[in-house]
N, CA, C and O atoms as a printed pandas DataFrame, in Angstrom:
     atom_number atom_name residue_name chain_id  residue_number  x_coord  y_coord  z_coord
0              1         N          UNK        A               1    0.827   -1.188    0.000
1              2        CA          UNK        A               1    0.000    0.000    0.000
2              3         C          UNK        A               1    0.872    1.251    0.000
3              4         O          UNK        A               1    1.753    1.432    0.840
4              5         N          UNK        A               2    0.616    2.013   -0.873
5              6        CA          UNK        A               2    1.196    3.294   -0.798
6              7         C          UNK        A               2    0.898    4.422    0.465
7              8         O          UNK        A               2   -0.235    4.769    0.795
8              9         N          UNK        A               3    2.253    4.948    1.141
9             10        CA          UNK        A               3    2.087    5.861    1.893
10            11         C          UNK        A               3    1.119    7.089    1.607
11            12         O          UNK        A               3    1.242    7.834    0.635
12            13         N          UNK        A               4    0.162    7.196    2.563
13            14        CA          UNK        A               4   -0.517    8.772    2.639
14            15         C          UNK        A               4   -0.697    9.554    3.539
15            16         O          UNK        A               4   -1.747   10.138    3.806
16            17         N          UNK        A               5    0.600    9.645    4.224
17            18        CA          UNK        A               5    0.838   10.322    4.804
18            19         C          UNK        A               5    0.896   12.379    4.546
19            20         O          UNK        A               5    1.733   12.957    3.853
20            21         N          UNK        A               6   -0.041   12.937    5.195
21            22        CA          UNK        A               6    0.279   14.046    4.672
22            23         C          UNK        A               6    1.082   15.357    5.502
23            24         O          UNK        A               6    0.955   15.466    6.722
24            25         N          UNK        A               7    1.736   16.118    4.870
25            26        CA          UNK        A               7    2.637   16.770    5.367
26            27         C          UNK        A               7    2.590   18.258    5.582
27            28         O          UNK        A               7    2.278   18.637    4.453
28            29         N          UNK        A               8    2.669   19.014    6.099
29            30        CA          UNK        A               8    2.387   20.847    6.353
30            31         C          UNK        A               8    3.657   21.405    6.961
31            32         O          UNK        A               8    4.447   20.937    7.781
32            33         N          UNK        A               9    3.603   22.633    6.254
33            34        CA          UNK        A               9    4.620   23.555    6.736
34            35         C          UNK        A               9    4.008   23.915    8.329
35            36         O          UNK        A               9    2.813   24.165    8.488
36            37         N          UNK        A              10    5.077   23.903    9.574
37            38        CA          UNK        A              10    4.490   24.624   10.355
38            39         C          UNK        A              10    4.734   25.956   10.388
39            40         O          UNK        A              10    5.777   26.333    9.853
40            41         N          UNK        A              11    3.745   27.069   11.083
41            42        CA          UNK        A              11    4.472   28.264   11.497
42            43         C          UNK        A              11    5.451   29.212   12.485
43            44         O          UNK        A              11    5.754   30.400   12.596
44            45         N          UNK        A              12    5.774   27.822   13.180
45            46        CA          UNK        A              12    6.597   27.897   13.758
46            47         C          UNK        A              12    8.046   28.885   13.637
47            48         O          UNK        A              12    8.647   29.689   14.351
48            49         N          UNK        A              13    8.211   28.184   12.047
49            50        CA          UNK        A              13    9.812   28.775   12.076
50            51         C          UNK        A              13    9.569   30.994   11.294
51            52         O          UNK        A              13   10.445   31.773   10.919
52            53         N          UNK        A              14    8.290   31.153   11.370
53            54        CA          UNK        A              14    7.633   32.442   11.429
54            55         C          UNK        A              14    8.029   32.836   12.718
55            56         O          UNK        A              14    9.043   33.528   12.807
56            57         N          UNK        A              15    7.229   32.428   14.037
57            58        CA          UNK        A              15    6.764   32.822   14.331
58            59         C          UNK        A              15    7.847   32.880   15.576
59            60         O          UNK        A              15    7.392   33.414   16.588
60            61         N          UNK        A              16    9.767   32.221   15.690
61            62        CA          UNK        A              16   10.828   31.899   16.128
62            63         C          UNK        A              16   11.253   33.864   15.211
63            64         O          UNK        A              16   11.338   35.001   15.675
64            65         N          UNK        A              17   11.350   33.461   14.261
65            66        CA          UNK        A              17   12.022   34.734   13.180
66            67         C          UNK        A              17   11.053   35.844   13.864
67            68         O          UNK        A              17   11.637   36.924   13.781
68            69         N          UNK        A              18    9.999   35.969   14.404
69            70        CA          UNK        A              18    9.574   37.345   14.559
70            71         C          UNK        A              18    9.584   37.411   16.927
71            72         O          UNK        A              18    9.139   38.444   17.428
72            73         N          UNK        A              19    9.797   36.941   17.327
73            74        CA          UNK        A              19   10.642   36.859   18.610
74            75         C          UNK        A              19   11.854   37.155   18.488
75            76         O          UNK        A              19   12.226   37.942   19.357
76            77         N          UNK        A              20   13.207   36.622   17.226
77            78        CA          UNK        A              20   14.185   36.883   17.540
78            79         C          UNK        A              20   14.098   38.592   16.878
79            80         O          UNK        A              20   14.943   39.258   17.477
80            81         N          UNK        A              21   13.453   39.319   16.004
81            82        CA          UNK        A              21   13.264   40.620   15.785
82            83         C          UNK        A              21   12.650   41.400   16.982
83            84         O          UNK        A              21   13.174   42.350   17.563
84            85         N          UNK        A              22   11.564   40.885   17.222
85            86        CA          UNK        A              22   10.883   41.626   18.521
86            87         C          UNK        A              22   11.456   41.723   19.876
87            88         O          UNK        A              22   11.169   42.691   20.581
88            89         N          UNK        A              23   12.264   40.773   20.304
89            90        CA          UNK        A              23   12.924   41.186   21.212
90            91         C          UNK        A              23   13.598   42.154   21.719
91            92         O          UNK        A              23   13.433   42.806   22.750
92            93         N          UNK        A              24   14.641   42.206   20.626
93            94        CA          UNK        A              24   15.172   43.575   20.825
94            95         C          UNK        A              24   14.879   45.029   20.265
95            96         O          UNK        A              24   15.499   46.082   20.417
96            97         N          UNK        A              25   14.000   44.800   19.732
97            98        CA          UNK        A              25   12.889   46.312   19.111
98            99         C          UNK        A              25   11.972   46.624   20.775
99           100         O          UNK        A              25   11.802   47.721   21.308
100          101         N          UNK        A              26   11.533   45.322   21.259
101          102        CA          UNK        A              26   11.017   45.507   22.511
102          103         C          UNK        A              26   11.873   46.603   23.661
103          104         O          UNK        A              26   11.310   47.417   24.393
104          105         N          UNK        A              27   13.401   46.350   23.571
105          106        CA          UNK        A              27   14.197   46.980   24.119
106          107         C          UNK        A              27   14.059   48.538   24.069
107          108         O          UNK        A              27   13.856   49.380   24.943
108          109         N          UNK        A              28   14.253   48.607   22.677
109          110        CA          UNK        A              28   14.473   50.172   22.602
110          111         C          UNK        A              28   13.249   51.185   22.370
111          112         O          UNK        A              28   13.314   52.383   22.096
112          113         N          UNK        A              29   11.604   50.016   22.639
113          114        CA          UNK        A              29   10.156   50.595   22.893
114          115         C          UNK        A              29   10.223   50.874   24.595
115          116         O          UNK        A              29    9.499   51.665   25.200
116          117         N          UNK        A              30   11.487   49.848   25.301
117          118        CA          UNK        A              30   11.485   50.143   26.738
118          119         C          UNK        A              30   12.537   51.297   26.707
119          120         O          UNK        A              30   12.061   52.185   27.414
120          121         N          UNK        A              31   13.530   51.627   26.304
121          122        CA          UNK        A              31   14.504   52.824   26.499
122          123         C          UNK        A              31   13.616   54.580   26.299
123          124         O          UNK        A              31   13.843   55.674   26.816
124          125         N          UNK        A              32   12.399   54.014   25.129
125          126        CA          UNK        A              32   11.905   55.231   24.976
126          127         C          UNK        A              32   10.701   55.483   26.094
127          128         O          UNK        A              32   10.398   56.612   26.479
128          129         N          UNK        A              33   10.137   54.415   26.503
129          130        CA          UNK        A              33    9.229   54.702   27.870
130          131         C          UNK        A              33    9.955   55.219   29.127
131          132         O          UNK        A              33    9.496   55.974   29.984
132          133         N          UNK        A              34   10.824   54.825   29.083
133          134        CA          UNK        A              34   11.397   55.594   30.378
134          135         C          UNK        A              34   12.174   56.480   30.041
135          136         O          UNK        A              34   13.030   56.551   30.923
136          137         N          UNK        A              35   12.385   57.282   29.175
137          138        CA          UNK        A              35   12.915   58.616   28.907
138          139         C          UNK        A              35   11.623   58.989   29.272
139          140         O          UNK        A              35   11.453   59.068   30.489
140          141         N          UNK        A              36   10.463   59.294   28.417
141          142        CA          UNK        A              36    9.444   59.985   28.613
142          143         C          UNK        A              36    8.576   59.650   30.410
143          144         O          UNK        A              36    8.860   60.587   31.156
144          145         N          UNK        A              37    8.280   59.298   30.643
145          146        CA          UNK        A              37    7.708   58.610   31.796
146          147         C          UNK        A              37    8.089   58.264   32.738
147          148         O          UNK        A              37    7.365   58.081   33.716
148          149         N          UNK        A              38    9.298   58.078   32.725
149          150        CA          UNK        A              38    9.469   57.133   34.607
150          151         C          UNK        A              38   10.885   58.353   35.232
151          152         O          UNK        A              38   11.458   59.339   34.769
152          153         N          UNK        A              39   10.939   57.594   36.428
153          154        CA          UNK        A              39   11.446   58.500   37.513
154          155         C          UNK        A              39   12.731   57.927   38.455
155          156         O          UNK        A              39   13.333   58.507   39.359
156          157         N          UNK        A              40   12.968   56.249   37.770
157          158        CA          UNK        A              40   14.010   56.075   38.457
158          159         C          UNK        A              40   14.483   54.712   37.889
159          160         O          UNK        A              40   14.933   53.754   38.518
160          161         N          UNK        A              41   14.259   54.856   36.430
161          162        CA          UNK        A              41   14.491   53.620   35.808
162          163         C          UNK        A              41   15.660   53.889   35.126
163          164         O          UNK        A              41   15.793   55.087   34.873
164          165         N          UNK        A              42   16.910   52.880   34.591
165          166        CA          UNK        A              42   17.851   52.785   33.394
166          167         C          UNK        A              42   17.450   54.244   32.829
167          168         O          UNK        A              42   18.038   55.302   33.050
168          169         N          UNK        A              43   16.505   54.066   32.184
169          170        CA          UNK        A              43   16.019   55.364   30.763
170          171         C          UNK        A              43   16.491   56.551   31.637
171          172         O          UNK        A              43   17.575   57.088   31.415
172          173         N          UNK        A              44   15.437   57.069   32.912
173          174        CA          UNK        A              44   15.658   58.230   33.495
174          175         C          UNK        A              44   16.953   58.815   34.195
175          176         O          UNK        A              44   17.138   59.990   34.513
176          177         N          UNK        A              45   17.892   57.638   34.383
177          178        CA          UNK        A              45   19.111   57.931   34.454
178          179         C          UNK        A              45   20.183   57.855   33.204
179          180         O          UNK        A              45   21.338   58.225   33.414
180          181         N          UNK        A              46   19.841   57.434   32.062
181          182        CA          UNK        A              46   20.693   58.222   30.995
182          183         C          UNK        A              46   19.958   59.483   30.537
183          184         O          UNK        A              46   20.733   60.366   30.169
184          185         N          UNK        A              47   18.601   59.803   30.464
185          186        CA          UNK        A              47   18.251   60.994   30.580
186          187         C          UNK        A              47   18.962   62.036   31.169
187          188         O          UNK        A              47   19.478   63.023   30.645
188          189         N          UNK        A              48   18.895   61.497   32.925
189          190        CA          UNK        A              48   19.400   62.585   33.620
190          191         C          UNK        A              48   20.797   62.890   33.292
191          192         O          UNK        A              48   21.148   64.057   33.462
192          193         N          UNK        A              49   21.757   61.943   32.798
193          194        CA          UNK        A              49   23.292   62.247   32.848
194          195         C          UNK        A              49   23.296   62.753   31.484
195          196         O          UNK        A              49   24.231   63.553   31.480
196          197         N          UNK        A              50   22.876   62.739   30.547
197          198        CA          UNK        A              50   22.847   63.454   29.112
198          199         C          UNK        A              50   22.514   64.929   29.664
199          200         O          UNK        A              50   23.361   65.821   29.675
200          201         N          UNK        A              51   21.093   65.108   30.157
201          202        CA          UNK        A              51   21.511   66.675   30.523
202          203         C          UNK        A              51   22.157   67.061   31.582
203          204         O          UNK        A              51   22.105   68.291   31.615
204          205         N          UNK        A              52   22.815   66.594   32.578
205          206        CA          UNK        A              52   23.963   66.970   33.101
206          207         C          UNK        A              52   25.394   66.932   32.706
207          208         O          UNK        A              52   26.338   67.177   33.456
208          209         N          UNK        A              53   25.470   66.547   31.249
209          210        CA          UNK        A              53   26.710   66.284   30.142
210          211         C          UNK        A              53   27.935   65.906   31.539
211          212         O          UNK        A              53   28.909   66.567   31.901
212          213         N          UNK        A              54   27.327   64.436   32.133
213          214        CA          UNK        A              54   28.286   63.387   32.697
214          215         C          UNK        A              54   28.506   62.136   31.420
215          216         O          UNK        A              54   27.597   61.410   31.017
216          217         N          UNK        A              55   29.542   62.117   31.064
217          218        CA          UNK        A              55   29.656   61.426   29.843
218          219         C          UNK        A              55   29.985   59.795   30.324
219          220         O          UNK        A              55   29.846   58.770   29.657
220          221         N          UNK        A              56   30.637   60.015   32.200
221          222        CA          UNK        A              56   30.848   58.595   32.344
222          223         C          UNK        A              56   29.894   57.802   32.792
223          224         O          UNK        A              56   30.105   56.590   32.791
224          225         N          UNK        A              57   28.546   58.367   33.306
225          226        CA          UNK        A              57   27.072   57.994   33.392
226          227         C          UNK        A              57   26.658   57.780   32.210
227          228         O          UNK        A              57   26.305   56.604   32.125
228          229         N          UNK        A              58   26.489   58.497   30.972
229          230        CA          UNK        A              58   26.257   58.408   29.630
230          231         C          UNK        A              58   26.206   56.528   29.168
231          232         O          UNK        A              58   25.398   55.633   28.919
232          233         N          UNK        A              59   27.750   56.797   29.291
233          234        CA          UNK        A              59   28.407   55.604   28.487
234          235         C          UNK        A              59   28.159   54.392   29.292
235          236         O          UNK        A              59   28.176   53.285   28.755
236          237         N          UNK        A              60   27.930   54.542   30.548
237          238        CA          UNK        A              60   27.665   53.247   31.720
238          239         C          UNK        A              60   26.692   52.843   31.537
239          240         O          UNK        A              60   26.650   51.616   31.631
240          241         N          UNK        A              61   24.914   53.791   31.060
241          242        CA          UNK        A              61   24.119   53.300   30.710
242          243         C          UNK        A              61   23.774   52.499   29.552
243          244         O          UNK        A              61   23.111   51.468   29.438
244          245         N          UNK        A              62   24.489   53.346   28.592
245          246        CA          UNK        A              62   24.404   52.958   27.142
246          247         C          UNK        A              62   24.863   51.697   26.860
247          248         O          UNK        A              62   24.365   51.024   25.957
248          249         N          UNK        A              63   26.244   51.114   27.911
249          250        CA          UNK        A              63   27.114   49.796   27.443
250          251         C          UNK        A              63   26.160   48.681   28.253
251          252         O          UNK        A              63   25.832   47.668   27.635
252          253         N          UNK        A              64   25.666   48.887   29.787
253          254        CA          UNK        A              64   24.193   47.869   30.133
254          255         C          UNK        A              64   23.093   47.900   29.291
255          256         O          UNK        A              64   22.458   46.846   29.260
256          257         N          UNK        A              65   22.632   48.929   28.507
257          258        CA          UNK        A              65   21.460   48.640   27.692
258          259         C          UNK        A              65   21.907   47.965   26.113
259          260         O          UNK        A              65   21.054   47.599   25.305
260          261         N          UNK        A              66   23.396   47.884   25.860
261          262        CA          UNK        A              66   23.534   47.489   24.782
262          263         C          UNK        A              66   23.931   45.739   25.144
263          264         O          UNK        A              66   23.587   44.758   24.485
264          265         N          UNK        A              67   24.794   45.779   26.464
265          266        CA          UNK        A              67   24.814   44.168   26.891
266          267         C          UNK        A              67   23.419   43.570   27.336
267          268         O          UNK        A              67   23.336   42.342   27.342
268          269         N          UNK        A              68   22.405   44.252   27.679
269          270        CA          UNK        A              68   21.341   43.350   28.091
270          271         C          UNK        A              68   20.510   42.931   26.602
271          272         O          UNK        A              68   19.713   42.003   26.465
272          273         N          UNK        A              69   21.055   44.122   25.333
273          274        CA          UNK        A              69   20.138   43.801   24.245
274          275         C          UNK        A              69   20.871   42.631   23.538
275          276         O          UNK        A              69   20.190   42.051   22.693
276          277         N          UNK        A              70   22.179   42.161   23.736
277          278        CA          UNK        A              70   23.009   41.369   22.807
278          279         C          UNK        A              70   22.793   39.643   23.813
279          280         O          UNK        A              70   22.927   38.470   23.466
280          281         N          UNK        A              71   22.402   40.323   25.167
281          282        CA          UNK        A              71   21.912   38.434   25.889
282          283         C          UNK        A              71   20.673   38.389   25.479
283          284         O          UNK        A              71   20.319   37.281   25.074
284          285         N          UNK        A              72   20.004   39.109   25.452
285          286        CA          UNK        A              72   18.666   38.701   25.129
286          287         C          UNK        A              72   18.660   38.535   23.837
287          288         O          UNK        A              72   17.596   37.964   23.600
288          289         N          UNK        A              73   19.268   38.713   22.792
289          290        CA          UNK        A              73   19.627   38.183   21.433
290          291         C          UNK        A              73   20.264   36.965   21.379
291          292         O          UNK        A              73   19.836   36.106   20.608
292          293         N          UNK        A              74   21.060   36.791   21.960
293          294        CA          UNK        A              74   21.587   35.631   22.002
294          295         C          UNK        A              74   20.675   34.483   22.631
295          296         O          UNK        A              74   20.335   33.435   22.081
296          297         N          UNK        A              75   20.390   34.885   23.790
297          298        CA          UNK        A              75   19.029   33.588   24.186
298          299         C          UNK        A              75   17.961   33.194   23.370
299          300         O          UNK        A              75   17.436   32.081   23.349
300          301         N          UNK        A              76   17.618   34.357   22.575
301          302        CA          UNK        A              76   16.535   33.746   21.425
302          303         C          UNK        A              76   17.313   33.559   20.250
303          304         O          UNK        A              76   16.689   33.751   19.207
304          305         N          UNK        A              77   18.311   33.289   20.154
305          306        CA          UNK        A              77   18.994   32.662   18.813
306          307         C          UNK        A              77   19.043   31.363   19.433
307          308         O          UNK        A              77   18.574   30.340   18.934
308          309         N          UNK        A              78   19.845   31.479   20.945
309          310        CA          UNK        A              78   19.560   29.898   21.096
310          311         C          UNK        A              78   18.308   28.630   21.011
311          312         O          UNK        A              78   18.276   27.490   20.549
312          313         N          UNK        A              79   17.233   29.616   21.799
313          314        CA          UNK        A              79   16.402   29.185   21.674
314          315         C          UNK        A              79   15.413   28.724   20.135
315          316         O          UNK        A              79   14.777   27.719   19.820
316          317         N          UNK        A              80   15.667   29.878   19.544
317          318        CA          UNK        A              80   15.450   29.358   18.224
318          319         C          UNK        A              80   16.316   28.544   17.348
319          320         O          UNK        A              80   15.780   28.038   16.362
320          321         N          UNK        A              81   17.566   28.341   17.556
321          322        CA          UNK        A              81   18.431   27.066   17.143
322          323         C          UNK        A              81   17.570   25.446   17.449
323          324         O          UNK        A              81   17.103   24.579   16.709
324          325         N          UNK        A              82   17.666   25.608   18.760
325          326        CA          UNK        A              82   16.496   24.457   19.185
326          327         C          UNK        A              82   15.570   24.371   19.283
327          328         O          UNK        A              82   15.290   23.307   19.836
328          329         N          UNK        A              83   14.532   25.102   18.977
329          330        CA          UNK        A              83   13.332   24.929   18.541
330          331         C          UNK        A              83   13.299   24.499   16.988
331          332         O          UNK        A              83   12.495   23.669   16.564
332          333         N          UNK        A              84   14.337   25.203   16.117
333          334        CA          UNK        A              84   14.012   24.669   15.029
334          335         C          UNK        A              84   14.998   23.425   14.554
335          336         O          UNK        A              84   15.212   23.188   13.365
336          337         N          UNK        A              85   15.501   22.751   15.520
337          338        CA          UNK        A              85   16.229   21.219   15.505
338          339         C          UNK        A              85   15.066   20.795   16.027
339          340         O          UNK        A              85   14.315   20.274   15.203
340          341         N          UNK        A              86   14.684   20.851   17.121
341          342        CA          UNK        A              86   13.401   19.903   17.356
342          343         C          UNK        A              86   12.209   19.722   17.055
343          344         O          UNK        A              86   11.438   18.821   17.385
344          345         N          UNK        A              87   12.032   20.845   16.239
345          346        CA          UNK        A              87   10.613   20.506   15.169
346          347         C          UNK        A              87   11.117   19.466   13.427
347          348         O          UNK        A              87   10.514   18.806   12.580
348          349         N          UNK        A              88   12.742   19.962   13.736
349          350        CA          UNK        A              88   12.705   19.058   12.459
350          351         C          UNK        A              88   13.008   20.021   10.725
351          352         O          UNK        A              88   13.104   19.637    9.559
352          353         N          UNK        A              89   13.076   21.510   11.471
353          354        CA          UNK        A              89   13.327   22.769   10.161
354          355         C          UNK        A              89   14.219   22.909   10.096
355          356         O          UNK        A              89   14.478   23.802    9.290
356          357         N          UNK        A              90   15.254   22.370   10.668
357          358        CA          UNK        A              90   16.419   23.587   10.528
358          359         C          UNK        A              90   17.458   22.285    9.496
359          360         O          UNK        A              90   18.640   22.083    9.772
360          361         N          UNK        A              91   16.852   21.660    8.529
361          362        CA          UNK        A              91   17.723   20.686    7.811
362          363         C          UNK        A              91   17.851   21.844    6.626
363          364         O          UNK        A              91   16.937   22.642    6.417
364          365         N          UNK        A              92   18.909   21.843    5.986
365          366        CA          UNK        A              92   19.556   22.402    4.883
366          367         C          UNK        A              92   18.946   22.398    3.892
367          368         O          UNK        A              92   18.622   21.439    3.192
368          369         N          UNK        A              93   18.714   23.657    3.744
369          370        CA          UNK        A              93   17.630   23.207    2.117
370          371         C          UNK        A              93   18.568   23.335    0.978
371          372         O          UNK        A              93   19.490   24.152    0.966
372          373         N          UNK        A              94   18.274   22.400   -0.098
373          374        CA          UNK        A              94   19.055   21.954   -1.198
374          375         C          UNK        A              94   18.508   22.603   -2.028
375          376         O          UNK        A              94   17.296   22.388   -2.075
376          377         N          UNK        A              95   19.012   23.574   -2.965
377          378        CA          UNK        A              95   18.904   24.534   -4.057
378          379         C          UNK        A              95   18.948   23.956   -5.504
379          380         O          UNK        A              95   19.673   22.968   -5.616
380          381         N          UNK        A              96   18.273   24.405   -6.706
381          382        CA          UNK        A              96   18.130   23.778   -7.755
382          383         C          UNK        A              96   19.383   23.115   -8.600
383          384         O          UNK        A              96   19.244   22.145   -9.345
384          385         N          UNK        A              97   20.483   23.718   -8.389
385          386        CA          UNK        A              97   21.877   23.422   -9.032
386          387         C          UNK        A              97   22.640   22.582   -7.629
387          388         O          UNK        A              97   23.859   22.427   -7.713
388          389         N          UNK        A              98   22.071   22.159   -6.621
389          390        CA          UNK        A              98   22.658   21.155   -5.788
390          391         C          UNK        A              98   22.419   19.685   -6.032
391          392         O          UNK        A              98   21.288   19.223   -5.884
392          393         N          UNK        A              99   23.422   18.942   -6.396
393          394        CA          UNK        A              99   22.934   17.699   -6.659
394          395         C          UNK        A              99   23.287   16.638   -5.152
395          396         O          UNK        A              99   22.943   15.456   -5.134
């Protein structure tokens, strides 16, 4: 008997690709809420040291908000590495001139 088995793309490997974008866009929707709004967050203290032109406050904030955006990039790369080994997507796709 012939196999009939049937087969579907999941959306998974969508929906991995728009977490590892949103994450860190999430970041810098949080850098701009607390410039405008808050009173004692990350944001409001590079606020405050920009207009007090302290450049070594400046740069202290700027290098934690740029290391917390590059782990949290990195955790959803990992995570999306293995998510898409264990669904079974992440096999090599073979192109028309690949034999």
């Amino acid at each position: 008997m012939p196999d009939r088995t049937m087969r579907y793309r999941s959306p998974s490997a969508s929906s991995i690709a728009a977490l590892k974008t949103g994450g860190p866009l999430a970041m810098l929707g949080a850098i701009g809420g607390e410039f405008i709004a808050s009173s004692e967050v990350l944001g409001h203290e590079l606020f405050t040291a920009a207009q007090n032109l302290d450049a070594a406050g400046e740069f202290a904030g700027l290098i934690s908000r740029v290391s917390m955006t590059l782990i949290l990039n990195g955790l959803l790369t990992a995570l999306a590495t293995y998510a898409l080994k264990r669904l079974g997507l992440a096999k090599k796709r073979r192109g028309p001139l690949d034999e």
